[in-house]
PDB file of C-alpha atoms and ligand atoms in Angstrom:
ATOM      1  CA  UNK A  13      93.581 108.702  88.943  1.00 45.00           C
ATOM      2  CA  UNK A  14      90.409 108.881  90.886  1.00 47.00           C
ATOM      3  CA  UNK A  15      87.437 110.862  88.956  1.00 56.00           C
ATOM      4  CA  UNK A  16      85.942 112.046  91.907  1.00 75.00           C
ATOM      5  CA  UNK A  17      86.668 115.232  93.973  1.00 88.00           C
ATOM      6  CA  UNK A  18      88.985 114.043  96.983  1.00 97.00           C
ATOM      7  CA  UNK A  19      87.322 114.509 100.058  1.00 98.00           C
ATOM      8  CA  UNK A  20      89.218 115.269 103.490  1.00 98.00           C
ATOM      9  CA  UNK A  21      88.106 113.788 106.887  1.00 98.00           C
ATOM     10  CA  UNK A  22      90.096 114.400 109.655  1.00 98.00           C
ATOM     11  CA  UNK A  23      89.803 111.844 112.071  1.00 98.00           C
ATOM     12  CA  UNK A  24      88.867 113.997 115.784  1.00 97.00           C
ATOM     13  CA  UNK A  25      90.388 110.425 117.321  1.00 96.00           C
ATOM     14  CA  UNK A  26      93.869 112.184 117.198  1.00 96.00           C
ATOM     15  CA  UNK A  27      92.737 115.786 118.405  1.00 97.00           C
ATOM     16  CA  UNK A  28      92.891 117.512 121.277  1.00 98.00           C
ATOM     17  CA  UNK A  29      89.968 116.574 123.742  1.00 97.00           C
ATOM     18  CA  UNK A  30      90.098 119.363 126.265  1.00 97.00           C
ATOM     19  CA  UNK A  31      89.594 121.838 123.204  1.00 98.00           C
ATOM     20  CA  UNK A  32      87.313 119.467 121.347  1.00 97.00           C
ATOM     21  CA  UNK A  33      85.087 122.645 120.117  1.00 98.00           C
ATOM     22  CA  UNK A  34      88.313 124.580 118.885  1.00 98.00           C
ATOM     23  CA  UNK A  35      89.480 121.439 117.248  1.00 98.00           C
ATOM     24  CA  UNK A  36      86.717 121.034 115.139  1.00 98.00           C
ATOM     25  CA  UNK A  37      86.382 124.917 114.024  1.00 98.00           C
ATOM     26  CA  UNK A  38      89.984 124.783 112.981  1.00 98.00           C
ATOM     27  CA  UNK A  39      89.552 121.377 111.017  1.00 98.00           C
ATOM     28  CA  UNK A  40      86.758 122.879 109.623  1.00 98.00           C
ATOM     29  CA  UNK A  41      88.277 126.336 109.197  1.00 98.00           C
ATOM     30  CA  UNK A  42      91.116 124.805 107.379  1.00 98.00           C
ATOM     31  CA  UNK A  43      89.052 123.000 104.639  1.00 98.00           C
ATOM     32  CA  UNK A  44      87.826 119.485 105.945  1.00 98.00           C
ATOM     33  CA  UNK A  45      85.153 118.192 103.713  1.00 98.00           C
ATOM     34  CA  UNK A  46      83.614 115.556 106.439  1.00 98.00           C
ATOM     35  CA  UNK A  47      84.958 114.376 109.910  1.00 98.00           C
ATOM     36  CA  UNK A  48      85.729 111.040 110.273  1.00 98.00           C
ATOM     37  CA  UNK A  49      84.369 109.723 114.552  1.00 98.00           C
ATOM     38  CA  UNK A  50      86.197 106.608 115.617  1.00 98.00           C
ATOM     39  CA  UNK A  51      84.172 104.654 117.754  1.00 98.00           C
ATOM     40  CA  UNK A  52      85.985 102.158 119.885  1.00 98.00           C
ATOM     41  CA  UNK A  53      84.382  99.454 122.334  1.00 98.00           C
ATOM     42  CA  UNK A  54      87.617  97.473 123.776  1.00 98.00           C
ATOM     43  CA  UNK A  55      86.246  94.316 122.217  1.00 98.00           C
ATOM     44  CA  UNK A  56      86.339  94.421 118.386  1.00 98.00           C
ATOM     45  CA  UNK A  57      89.219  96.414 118.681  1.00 97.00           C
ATOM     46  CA  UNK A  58      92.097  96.540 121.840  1.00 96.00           C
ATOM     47  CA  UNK A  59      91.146 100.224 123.024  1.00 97.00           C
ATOM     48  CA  UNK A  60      88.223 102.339 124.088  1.00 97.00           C
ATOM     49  CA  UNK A  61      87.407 106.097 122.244  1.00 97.00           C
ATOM     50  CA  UNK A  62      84.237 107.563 122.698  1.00 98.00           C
ATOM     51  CA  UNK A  63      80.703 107.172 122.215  1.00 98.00           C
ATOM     52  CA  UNK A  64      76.981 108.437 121.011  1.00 98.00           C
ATOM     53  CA  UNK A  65      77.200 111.514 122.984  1.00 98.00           C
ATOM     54  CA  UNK A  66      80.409 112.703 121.927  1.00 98.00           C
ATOM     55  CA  UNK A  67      79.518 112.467 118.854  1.00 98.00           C
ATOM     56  CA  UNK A  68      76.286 114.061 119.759  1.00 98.00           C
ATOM     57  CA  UNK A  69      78.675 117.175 120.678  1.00 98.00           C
ATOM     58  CA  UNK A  70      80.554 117.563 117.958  1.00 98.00           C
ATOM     59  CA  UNK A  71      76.969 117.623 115.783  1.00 98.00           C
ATOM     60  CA  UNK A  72      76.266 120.282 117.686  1.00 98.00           C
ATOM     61  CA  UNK A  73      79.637 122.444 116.903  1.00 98.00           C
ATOM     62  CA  UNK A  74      79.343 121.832 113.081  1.00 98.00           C
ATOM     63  CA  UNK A  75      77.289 121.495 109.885  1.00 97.00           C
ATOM     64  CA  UNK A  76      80.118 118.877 108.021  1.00 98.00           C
ATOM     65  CA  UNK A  77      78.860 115.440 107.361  1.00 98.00           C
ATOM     66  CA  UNK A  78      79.709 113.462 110.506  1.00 98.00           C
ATOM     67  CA  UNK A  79      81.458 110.240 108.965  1.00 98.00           C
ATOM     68  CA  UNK A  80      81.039 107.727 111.779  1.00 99.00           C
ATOM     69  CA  UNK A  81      83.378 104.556 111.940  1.00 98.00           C
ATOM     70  CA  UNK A  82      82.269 101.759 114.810  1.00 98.00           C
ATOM     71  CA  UNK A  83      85.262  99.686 115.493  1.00 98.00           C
ATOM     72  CA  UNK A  84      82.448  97.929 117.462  1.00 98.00           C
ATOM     73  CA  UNK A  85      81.008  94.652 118.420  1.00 98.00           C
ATOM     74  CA  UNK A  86      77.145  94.323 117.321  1.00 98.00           C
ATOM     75  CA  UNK A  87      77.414  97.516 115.730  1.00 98.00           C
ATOM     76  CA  UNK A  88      73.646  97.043 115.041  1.00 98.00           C
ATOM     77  CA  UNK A  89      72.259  97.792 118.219  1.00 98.00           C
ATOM     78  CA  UNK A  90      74.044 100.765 118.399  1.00 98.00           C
ATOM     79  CA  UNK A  91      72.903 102.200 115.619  1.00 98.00           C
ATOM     80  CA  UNK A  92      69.736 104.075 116.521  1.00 98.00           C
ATOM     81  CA  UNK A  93      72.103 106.092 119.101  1.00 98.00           C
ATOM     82  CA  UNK A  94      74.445 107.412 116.410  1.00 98.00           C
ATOM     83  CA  UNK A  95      71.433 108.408 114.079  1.00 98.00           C
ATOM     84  CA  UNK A  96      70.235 110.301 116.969  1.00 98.00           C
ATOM     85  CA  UNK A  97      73.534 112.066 118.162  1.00 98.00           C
ATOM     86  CA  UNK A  98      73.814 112.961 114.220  1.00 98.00           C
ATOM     87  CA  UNK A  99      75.803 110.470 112.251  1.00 98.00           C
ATOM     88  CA  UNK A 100      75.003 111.194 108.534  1.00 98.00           C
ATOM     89  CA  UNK A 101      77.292 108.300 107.181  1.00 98.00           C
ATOM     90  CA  UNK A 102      77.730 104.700 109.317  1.00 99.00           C
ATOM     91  CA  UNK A 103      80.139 102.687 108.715  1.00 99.00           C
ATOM     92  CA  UNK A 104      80.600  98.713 109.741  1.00 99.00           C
ATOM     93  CA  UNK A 105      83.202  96.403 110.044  1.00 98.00           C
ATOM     94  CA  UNK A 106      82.520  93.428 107.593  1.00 98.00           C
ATOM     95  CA  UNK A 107      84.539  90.828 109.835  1.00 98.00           C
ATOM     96  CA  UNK A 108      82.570  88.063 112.027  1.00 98.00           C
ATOM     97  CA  UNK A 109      83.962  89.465 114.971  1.00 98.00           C
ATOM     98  CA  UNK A 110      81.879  92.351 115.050  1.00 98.00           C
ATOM     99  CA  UNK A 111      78.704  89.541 115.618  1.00 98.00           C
ATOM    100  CA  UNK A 112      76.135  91.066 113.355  1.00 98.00           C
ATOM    101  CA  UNK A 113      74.660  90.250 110.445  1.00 98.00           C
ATOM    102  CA  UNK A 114      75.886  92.183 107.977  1.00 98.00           C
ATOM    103  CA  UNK A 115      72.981  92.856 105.373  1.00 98.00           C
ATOM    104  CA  UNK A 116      70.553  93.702 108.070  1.00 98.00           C
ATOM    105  CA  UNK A 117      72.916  96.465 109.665  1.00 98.00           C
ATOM    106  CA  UNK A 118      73.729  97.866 106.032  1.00 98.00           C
ATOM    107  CA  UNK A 119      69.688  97.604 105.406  1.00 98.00           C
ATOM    108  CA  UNK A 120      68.765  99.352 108.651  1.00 98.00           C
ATOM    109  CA  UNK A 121      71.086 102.346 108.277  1.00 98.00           C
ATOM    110  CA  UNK A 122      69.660 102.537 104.821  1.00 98.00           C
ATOM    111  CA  UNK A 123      66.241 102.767 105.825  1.00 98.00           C
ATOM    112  CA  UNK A 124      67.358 105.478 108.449  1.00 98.00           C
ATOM    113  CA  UNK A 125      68.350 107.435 104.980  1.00 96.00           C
ATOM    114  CA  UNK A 126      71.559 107.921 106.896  1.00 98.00           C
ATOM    115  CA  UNK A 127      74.929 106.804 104.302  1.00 98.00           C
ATOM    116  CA  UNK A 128      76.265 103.625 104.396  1.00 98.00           C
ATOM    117  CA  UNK A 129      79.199 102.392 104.891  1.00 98.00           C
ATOM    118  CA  UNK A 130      81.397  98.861 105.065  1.00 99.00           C
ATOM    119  CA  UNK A 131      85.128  98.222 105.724  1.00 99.00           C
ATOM    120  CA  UNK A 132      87.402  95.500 106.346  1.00 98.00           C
ATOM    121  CA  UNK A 133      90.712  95.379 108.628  1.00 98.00           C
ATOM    122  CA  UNK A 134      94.537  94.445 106.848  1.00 98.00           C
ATOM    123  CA  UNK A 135      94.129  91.128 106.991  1.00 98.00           C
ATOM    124  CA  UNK A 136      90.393  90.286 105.287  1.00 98.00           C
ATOM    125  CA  UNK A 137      90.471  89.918 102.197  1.00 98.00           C
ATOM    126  CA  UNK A 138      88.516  92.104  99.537  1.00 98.00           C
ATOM    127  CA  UNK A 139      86.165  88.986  98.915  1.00 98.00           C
ATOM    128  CA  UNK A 140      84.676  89.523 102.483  1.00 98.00           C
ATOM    129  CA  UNK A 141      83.110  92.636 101.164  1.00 98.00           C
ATOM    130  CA  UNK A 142      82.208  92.034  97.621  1.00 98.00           C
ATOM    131  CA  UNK A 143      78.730  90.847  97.736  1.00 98.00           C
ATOM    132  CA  UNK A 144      77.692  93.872  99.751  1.00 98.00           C
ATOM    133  CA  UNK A 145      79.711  96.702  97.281  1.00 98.00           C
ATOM    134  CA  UNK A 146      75.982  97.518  95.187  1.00 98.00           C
ATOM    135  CA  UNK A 147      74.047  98.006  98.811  1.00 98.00           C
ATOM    136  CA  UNK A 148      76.860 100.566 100.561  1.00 98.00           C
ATOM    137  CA  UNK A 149      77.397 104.029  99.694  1.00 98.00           C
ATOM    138  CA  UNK A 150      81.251 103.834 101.357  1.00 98.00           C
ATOM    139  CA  UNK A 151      83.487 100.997 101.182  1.00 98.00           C
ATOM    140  CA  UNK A 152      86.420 102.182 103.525  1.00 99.00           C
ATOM    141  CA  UNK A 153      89.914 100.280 103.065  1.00 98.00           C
ATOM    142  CA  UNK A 154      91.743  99.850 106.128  1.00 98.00           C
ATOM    143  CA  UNK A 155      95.286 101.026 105.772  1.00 98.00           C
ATOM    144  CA  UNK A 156      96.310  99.985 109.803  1.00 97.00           C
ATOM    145  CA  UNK A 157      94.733  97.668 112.206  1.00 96.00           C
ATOM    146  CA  UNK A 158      92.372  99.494 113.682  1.00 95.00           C
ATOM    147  CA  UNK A 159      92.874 100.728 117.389  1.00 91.00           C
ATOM    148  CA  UNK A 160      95.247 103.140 117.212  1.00 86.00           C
ATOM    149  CA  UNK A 161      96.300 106.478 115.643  1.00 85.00           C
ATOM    150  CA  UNK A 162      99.710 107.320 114.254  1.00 87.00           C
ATOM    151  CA  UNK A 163     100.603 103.667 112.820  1.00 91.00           C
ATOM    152  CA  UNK A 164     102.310 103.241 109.881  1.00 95.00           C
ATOM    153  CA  UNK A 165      99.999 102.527 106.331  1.00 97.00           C
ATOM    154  CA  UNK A 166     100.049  98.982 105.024  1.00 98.00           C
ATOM    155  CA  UNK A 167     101.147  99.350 101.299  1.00 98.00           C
ATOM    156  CA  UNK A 168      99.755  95.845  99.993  1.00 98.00           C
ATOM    157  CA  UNK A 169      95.768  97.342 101.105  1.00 98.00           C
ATOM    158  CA  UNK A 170      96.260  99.304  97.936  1.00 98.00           C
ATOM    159  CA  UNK A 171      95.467  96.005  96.114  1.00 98.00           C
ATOM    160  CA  UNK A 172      91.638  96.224  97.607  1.00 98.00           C
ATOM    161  CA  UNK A 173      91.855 100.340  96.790  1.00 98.00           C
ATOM    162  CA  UNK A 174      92.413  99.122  92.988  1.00 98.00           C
ATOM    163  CA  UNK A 175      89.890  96.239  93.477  1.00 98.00           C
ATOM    164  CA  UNK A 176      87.533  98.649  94.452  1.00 98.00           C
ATOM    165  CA  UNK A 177      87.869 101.320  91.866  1.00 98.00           C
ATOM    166  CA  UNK A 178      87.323  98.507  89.553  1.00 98.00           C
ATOM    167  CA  UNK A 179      84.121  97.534  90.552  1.00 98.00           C
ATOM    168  CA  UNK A 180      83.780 100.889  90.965  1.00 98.00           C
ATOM    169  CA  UNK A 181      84.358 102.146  87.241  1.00 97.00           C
ATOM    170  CA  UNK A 182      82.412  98.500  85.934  1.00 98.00           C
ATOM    171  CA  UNK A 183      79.427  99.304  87.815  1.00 98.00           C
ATOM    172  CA  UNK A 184      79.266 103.073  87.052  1.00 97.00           C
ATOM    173  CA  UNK A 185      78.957 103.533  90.818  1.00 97.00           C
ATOM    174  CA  UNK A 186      79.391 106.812  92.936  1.00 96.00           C
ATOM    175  CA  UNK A 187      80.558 104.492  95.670  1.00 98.00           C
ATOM    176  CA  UNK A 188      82.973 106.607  98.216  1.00 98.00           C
ATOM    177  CA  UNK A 189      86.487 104.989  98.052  1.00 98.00           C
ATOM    178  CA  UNK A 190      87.837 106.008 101.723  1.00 98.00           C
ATOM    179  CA  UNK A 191      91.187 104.910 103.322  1.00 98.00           C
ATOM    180  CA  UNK A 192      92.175 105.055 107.029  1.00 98.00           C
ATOM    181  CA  UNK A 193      95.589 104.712 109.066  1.00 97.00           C
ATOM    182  CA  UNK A 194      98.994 106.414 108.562  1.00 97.00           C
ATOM    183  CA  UNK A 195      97.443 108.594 105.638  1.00 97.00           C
ATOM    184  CA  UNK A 196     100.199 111.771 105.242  1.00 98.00           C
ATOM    185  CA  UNK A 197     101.035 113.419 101.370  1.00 98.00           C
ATOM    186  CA  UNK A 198     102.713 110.697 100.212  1.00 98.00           C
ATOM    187  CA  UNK A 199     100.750 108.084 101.363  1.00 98.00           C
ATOM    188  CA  UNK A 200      97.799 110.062 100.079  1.00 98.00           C
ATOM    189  CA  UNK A 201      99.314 110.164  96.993  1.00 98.00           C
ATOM    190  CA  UNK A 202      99.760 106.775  96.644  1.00 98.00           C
ATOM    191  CA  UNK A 203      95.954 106.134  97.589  1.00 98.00           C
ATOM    192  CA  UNK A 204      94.439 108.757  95.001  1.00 98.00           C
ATOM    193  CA  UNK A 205      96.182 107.057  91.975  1.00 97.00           C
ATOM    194  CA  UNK A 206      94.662 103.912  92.967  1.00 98.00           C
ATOM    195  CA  UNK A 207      91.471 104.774  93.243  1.00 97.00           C
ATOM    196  CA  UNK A 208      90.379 106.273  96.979  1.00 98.00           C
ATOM    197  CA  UNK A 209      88.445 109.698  97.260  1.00 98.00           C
ATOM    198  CA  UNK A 210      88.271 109.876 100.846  1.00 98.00           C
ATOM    199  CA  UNK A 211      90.982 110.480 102.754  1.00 98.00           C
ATOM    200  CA  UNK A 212      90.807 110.030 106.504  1.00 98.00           C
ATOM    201  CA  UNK A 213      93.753 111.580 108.467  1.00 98.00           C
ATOM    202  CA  UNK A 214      94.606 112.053 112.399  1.00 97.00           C
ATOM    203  CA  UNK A 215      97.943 112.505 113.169  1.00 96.00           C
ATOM    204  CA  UNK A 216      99.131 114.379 109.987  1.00 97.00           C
ATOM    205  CA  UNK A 217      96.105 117.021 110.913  1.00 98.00           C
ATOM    206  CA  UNK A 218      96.562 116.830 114.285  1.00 98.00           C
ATOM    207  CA  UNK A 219     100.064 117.321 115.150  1.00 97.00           C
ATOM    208  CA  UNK A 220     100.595 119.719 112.329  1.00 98.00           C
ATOM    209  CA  UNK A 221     100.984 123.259 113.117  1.00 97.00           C
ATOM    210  CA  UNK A 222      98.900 124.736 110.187  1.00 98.00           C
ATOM    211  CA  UNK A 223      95.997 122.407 109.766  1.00 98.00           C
ATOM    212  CA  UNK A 224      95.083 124.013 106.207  1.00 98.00           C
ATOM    213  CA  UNK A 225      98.402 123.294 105.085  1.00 98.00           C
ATOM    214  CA  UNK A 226      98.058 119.651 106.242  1.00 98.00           C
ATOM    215  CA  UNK A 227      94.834 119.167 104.341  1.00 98.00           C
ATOM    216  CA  UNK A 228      95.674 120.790 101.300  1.00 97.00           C
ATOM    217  CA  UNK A 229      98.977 118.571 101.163  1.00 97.00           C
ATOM    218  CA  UNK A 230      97.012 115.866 101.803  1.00 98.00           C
ATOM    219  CA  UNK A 231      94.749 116.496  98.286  1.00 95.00           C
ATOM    220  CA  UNK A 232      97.573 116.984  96.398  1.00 89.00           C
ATOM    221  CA  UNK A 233      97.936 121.024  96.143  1.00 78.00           C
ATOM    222  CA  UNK A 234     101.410 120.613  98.264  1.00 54.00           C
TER     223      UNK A 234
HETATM  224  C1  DX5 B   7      92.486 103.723 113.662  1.00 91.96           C
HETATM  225  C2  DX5 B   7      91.449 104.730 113.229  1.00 91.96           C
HETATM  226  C3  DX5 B   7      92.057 105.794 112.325  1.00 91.96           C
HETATM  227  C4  DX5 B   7      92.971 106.699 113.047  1.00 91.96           C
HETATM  228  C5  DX5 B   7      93.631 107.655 112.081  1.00 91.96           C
HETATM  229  O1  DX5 B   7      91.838 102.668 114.261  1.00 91.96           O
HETATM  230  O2  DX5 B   7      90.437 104.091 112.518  1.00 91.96           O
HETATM  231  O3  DX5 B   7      91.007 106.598 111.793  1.00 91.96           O
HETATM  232  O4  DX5 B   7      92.314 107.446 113.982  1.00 91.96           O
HETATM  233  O5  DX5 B   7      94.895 107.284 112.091  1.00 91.96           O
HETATM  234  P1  DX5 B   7      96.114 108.262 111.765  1.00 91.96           P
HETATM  235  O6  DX5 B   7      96.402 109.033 113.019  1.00 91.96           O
HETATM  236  O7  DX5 B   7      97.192 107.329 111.355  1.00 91.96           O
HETATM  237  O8  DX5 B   7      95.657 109.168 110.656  1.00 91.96           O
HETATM  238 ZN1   ZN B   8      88.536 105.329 111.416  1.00 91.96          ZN
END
């Protein structure tokens, strides 16, 4: 079992735009710890969300850390417009299609004292992100290809959640375990015994009808 508190971030990719304000009160009404903004560009990944001034809105609506995920090609040039609209963790994708060099992005957020994170799609292995584990302050597992909400969790990424946690527990690091994609109570479950701490979830906020009901399942307290 995980040591550290599980943490809730509802992902605003599967919430309701034309009451984007109301949506985020509620999520963070109903107990979110962070939110989780999916940013899409239609090149790394095969669909388009939203950008630096969305989530230059939503800083504006609340004080939880803004957990900011670019599903982006050179994610580095981008950068200096999600510190600005508010990001206070960034995360980048580890693969070579994202055209970026890796350690410089990771070194640049860091400098901007804004968190750090790395993650890798389904089908790259852990390897891709080992030498970079000691320099992030989130690795985040994906559990679906990115690009879409509502798709169904890969069971075999729980092999890199374990992977993690060990390098985790070796190195007597604090580093954020987080896990993305088709994350409901069970599947949360499932991801808490192997390690993750952060628990990203759209659809199973969402579409549920009491949304602190859906996050408290989510850490366990069903
Ligand atoms: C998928 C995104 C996920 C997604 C959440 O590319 O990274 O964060 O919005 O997915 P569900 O709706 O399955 O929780
Ligand atoms: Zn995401």
């Amino acid at each position: 079992m995980t040591s550290q508190k599980v943490l809730v971030a509802p992902s605003i990719l599967a919430a309701d735009f034309s009451h984007l304000e109301t949506e985020i009160h509620r999520a963070e009404e109903a107990g979110a710890d962070w939110l989780h903004l999916d940013i899409m560009d239609g090149h790394f990944v095969d669909n388009i969300s939203f950008g630096p001034a969305v989530v230059a809105t939503v800083r504006k609506h609340t004080k939880l850390p803004l957990d900011v995920h670019l599903m982006i090609e050179h994610p580095d040039h981008y950068v200096p417009r999600f510190l600005e609209a508010g990001a206070n963790s960034i995360t980048v994708h580890v693969e070579p299609e994202a055209k970026h060099d890796v350690a410089k992005t990771l070194s640049t957020i860091r400098a901007a004292e804004c968190g750090v994170g790395l993650t890798l799609n389904p089908a790259t292995p852990f390897e891709a992100v080992e030498p970079y584990l000691a320099s992030i302050d989130l690795l985040l597992v994906m559990t679906v290809h990115p690009g879409f909400g509502g798709q169904p969790f890969r069971l075999e990424m729980m092999e890199k959640v374990k992977r993690a946690k060990t390098w985790r527990d070796a190195h007597q690091s604090t580093l954020h375990i987080e896990v993305d994609g088709g994350i409901n109570p069970a599947t949360a479950k499932l991801s808490i015994a192997n390690g993750a701490n952060v628990l990203v979830a759209g659809t199973s906020i969402f579409r549920a009808e009491d949304y602190a009901k859906a996050i408290s399942e989510l850490r366990g307290n069903a």
